[in-house]
GROMACS .gro file of C-alpha atoms in nm:
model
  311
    1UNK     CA    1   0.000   0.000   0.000
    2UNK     CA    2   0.131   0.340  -0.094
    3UNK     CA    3   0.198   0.566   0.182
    4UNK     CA    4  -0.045   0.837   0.044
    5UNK     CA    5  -0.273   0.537   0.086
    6UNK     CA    6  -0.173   0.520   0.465
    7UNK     CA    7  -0.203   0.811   0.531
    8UNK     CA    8  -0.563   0.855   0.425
    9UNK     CA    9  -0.686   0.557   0.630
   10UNK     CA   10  -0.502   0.671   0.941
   11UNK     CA   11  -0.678   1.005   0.861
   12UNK     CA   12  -1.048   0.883   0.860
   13UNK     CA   13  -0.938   0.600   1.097
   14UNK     CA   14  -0.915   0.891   1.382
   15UNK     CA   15  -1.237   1.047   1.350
   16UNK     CA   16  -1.384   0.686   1.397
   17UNK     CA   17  -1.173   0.582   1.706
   18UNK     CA   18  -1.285   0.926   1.865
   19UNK     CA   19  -1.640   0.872   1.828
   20UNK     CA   20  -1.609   0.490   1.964
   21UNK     CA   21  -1.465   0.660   2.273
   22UNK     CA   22  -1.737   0.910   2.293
   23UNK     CA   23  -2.004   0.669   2.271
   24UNK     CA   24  -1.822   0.429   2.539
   25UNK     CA   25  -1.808   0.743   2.781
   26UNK     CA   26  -2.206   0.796   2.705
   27UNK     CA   27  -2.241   0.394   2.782
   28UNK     CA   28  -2.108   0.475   3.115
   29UNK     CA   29  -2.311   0.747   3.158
   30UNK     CA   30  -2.619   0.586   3.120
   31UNK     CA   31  -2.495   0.239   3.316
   32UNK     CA   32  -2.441   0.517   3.603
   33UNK     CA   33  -2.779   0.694   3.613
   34UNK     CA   34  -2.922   0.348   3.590
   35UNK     CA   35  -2.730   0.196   3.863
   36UNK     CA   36  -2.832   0.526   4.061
   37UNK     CA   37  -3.212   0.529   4.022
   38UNK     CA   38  -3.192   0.145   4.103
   39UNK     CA   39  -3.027   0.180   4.440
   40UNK     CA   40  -3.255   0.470   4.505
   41UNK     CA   41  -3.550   0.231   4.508
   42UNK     CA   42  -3.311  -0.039   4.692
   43UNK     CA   43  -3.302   0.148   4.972
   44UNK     CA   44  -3.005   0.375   5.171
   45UNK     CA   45  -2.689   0.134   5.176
   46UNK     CA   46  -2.767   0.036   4.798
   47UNK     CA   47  -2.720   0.423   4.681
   48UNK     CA   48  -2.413   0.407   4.880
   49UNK     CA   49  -2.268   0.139   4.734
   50UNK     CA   50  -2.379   0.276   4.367
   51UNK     CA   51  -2.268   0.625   4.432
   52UNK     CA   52  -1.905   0.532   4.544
   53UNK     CA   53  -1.869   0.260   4.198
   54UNK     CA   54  -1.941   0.567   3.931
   55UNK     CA   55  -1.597   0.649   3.763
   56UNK     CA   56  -1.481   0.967   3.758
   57UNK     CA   57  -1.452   1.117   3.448
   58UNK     CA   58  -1.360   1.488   3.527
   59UNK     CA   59  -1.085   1.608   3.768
   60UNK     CA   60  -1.127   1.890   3.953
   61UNK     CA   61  -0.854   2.143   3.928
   62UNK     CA   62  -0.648   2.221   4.241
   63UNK     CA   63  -0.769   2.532   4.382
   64UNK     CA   64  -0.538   2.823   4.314
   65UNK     CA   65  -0.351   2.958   4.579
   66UNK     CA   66  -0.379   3.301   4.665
   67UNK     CA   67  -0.178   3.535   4.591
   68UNK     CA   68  -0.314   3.817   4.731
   69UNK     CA   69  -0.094   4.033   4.949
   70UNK     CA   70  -0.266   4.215   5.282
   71UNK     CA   71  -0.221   4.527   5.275
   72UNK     CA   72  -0.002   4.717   5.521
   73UNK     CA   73  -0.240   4.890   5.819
   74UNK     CA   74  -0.182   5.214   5.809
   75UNK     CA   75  -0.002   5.344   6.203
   76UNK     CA   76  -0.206   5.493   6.450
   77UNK     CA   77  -0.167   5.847   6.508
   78UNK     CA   78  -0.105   5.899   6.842
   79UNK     CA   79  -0.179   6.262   6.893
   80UNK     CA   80  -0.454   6.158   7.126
   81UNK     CA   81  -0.236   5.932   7.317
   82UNK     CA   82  -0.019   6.241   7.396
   83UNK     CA   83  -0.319   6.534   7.411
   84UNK     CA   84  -0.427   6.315   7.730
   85UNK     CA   85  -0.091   6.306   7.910
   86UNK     CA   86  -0.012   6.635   7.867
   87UNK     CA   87  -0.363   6.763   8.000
   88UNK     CA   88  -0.311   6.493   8.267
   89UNK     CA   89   0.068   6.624   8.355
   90UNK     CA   90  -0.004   6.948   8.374
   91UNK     CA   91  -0.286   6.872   8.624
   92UNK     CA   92  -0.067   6.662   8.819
   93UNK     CA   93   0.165   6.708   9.075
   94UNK     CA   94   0.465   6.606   9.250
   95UNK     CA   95   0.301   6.668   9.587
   96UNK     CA   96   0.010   6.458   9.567
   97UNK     CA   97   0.143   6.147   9.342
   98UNK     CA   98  -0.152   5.932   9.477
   99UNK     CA   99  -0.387   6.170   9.308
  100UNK     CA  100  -0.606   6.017   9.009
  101UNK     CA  101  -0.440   6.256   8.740
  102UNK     CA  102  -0.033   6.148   8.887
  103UNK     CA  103  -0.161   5.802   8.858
  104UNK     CA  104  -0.262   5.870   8.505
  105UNK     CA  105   0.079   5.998   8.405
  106UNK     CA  106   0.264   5.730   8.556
  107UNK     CA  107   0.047   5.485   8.360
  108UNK     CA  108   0.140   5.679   8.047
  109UNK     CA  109   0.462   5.762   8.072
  110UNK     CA  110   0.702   5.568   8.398
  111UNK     CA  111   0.980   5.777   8.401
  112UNK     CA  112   0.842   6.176   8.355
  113UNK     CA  113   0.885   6.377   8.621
  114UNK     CA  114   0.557   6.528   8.755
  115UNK     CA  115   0.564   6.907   8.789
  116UNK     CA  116   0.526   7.111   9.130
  117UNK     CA  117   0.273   7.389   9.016
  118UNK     CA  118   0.198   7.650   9.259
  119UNK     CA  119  -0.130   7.575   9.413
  120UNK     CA  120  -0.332   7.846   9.222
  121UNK     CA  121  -0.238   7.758   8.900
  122UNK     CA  122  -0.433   7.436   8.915
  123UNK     CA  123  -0.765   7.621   8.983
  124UNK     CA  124  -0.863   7.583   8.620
  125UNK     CA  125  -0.840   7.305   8.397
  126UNK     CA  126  -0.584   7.364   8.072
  127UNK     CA  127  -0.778   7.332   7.705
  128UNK     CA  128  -0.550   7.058   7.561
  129UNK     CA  129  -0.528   6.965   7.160
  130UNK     CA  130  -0.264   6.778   6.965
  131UNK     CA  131  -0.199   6.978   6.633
  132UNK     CA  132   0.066   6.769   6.443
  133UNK     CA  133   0.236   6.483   6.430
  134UNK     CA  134   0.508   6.319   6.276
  135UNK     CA  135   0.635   5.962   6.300
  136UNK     CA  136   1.072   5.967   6.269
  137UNK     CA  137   1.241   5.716   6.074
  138UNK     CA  138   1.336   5.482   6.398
  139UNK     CA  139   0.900   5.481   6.431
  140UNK     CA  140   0.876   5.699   6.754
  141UNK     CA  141   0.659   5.976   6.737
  142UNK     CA  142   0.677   6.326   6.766
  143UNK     CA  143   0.343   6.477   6.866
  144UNK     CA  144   0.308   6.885   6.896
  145UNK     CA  145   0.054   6.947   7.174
  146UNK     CA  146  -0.122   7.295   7.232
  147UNK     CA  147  -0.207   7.423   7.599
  148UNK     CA  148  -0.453   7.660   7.627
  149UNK     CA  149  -0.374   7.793   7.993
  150UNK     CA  150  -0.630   7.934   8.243
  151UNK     CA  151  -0.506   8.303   8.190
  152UNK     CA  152  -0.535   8.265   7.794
  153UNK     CA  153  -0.189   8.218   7.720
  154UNK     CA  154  -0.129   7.905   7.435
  155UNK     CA  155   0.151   7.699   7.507
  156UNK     CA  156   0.294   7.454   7.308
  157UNK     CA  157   0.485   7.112   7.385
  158UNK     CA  158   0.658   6.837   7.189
  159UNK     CA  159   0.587   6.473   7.311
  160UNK     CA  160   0.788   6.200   7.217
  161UNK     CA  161   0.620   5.882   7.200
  162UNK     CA  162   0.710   5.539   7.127
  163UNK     CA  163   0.482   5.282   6.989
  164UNK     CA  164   0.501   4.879   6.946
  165UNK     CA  165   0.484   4.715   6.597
  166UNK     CA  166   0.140   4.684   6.586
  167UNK     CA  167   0.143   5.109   6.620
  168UNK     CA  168  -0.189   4.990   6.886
  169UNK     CA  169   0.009   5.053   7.228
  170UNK     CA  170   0.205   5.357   7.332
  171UNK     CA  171   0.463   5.471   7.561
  172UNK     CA  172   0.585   5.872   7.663
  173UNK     CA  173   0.957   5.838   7.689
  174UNK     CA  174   1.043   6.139   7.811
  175UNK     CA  175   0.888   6.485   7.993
  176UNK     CA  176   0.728   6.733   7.763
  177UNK     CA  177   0.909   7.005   7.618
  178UNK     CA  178   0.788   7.348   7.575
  179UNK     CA  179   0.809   7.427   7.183
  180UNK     CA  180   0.746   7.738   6.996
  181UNK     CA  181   0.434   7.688   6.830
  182UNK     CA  182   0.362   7.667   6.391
  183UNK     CA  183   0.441   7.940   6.178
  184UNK     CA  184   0.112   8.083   6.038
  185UNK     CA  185   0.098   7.966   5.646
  186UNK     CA  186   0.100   8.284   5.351
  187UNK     CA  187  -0.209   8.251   5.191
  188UNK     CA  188  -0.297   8.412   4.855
  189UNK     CA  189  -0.368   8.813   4.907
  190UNK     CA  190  -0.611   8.746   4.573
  191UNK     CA  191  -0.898   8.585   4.588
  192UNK     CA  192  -1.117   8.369   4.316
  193UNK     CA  193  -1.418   8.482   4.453
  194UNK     CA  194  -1.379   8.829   4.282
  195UNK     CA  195  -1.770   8.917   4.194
  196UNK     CA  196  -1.970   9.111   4.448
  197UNK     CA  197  -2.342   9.013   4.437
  198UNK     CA  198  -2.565   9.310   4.491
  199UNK     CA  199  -2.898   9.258   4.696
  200UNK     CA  200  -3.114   9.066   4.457
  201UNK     CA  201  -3.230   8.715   4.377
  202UNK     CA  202  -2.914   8.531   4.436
  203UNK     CA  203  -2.830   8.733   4.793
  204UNK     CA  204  -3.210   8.661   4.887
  205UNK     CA  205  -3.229   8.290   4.810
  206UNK     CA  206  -2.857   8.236   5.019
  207UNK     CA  207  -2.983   8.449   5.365
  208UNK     CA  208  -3.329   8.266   5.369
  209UNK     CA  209  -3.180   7.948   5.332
  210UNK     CA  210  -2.883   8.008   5.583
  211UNK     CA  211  -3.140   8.134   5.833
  212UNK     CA  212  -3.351   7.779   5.817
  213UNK     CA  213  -3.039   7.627   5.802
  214UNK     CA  214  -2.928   7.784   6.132
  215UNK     CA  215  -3.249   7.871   6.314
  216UNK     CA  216  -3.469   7.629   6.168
  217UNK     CA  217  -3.731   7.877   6.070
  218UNK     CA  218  -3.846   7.717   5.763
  219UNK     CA  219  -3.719   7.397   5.688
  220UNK     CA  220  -3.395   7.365   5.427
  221UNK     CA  221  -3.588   7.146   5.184
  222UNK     CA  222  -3.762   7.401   5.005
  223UNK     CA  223  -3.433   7.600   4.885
  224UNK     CA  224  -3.218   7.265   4.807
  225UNK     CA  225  -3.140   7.114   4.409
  226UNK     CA  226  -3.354   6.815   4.310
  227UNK     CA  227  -3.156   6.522   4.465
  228UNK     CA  228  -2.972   6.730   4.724
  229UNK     CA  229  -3.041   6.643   5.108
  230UNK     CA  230  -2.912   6.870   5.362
  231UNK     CA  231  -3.017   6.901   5.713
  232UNK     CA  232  -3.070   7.198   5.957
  233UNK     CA  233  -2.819   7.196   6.252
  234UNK     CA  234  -2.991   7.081   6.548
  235UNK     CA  235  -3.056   7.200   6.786
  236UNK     CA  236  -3.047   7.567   6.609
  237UNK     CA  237  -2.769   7.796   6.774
  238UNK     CA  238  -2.895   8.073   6.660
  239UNK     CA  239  -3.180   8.289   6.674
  240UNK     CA  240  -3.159   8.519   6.343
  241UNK     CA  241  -2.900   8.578   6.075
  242UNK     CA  242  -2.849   8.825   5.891
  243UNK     CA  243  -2.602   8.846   5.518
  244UNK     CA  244  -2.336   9.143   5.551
  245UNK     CA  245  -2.153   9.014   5.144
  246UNK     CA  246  -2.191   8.757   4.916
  247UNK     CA  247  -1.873   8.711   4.623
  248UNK     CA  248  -1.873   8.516   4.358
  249UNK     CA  249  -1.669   8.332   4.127
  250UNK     CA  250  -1.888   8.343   3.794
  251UNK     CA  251  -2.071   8.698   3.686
  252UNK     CA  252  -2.385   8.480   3.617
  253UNK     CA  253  -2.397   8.573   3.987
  254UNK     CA  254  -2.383   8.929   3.986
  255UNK     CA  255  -2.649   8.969   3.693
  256UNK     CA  256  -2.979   9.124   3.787
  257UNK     CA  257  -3.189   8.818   3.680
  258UNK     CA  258  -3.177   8.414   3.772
  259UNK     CA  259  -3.004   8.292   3.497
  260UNK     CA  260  -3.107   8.021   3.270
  261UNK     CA  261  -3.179   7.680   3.389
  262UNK     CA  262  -2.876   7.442   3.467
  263UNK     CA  263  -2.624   7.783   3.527
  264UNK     CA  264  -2.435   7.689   3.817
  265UNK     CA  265  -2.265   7.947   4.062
  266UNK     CA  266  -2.038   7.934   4.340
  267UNK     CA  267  -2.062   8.206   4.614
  268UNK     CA  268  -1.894   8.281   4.942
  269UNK     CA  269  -2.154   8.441   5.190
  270UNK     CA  270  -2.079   8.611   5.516
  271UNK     CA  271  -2.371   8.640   5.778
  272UNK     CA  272  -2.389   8.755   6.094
  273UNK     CA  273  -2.585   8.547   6.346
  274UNK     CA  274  -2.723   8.605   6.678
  275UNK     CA  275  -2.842   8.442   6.969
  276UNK     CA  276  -2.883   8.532   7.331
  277UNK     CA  277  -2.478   8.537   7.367
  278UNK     CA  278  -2.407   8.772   7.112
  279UNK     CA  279  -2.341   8.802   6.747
  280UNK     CA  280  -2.129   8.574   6.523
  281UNK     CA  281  -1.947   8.648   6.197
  282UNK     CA  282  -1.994   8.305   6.001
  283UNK     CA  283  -1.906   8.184   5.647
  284UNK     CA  284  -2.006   7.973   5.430
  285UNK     CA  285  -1.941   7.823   5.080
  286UNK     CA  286  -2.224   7.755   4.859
  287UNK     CA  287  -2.258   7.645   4.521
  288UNK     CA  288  -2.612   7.690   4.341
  289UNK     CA  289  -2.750   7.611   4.028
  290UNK     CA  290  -3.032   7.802   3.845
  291UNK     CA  291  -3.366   7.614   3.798
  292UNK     CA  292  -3.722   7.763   3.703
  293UNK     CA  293  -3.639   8.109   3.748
  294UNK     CA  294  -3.503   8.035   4.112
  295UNK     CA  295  -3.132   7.943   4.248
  296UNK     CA  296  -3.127   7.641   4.419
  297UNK     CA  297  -2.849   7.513   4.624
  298UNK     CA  298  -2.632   7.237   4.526
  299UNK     CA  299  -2.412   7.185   4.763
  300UNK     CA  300  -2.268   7.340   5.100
  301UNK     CA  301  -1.933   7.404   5.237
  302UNK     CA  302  -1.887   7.532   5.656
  303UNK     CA  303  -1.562   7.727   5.700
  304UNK     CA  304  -1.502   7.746   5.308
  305UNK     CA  305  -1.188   7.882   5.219
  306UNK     CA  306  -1.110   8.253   5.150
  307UNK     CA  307  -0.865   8.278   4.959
  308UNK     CA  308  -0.655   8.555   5.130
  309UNK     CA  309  -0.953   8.675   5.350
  310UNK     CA  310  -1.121   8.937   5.397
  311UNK     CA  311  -1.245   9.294   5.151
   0.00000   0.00000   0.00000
């Protein structure tokens, strides 16, 4: 036989072996639900014994191990770690080290010293506030902690604190130190908000909704966007409030009439609120967005930024 011949046969001889293995694997197949349903109706130990002779025909692949990495937890700042021992030493002292606050310290921090304040100067407890921190290269901690003494003064002290590898447990290592306190930061002398928005529309629709939004005369909903939600401080702190300037960033503010629909504006407003303490200069960044012949606000922003301050 030629080989061209051979080749041929071998050819259309796969195709053929294939599909006898095919139909041997669907012989099985059908043996198997067979021999299942039968021990079904035989009874418990039957299905058992029918269950554990079906072959195998697939293999599961091994599950793939993960590779996934956890990621790193980020340390724990411990600025309020060192905000309580310095309230708690400065309220200490060496005379009384049963007292609740020496106790305190020595919990915090075993080998600080405890001051010896004169006895007046303890008449009034310190305002304490951590106001930076700053984790060195060997993992300690550097914490800047602000004083606010009884006579007004602000003093400042650096902490140093170490922490375990977890960054969860802490450790002063050493007494306070008093610090001068941070630089104040330039800011820019111009500002983006460079529109002034005469009384009109736009000046109306911020002061009634800052005055439900502070007093709670009102309700907020009525002044919000579609989709906005906003809620009224509560309880209200303030009795009235009143706008002394709104500025803008777009002139679609400062025109006489609401713009069209979908014009959005941004606006810082100063107001002066009241309430049976006295009066409170307050501002606020708002952004609001023109809609039916009415400006709506879109979103709110407490202590928004002045750029350089004030006109």
């Amino acid at each position: 036989m030629s080989p061209g011949k051979q080749a041929s046969q071998s050819e259309a001889a796969a195709p053929l072996a294939a599909g006898a293995r095919l139909e041997a694997m669907r012989r099985r197949v059908r043996f198997s639900r067979v021999a299942v349903w039968t021990a079904i109706a035989a009874g418990p130990v039957a299905l058992g014994v029918a269950v554990a002779s079906i072959p195998a025909t697939v293999e599961a692949a091994p599950a793939a191990k993960s590779t996934a990495v956890p990621a790193a937890a980020a340390p724990i700042d411990p600025g309020g770690y060192a905000q309580v021992f310095v309230s708690a030493w400065l309220r200490s002292s060496a005379d009384d080290e049963t007292s609740a606050q020496a106790r305190l310290v020595r919990s915090m921090a075993p080998d600080v010293d405890l001051p010896n304040p004169a006895a007046d100067a303890q008449s009034a407890s310190p305002s304490v506030s951590a106001v930076r921190s700053t984790q060195r290269a060997d993992g300690a901690w550097a914490v800047t902690v602000a004083a606010q003494l009884p006579n007004g003064s602000v003093r400042y002290y650096a902490v140093s604190v170490a922490s375990d590898r977890t960054g969860s447990s802490f450790t002063v290592t050493g007494a306070p130190g008093v610090v001068a306190g941070p630089a104040r930061a330039e800011v820019p002398k111009s500002s983006s908000y460079a529109m002034t928005v005469p009384e009109g529309h736009l000046s109306s629709a911020v002061g009634e909704f800052l005055t439900a939004y502070l007093t709670g005369a009102g309700g907020v909903d009525r002044y919000l966007a579609p989709g906005v939600k906003l809620t009224a401080v509560t309880p209200a702190p303030y009795r009235s409030v009143s706008v002394k300037q709104v500025l803008a960033v777009e002139k679609a503010a400062a025109a006489e009439q609401v713009a069209e629909d979908g014009t959005t504006v941004r606006v810082l407003v100063r107001v002066e609120a009241r309430d049976a303490a006295g009066r409170w200069p307050l501002a606020y960044g708002l952004t609001l967005t023109a809609r039916s012949t009415r400006w709506e606000v879109a979103a709110l922003e407490s202590g928004a930024a002045q750029d350089g301050g004030g006109r």
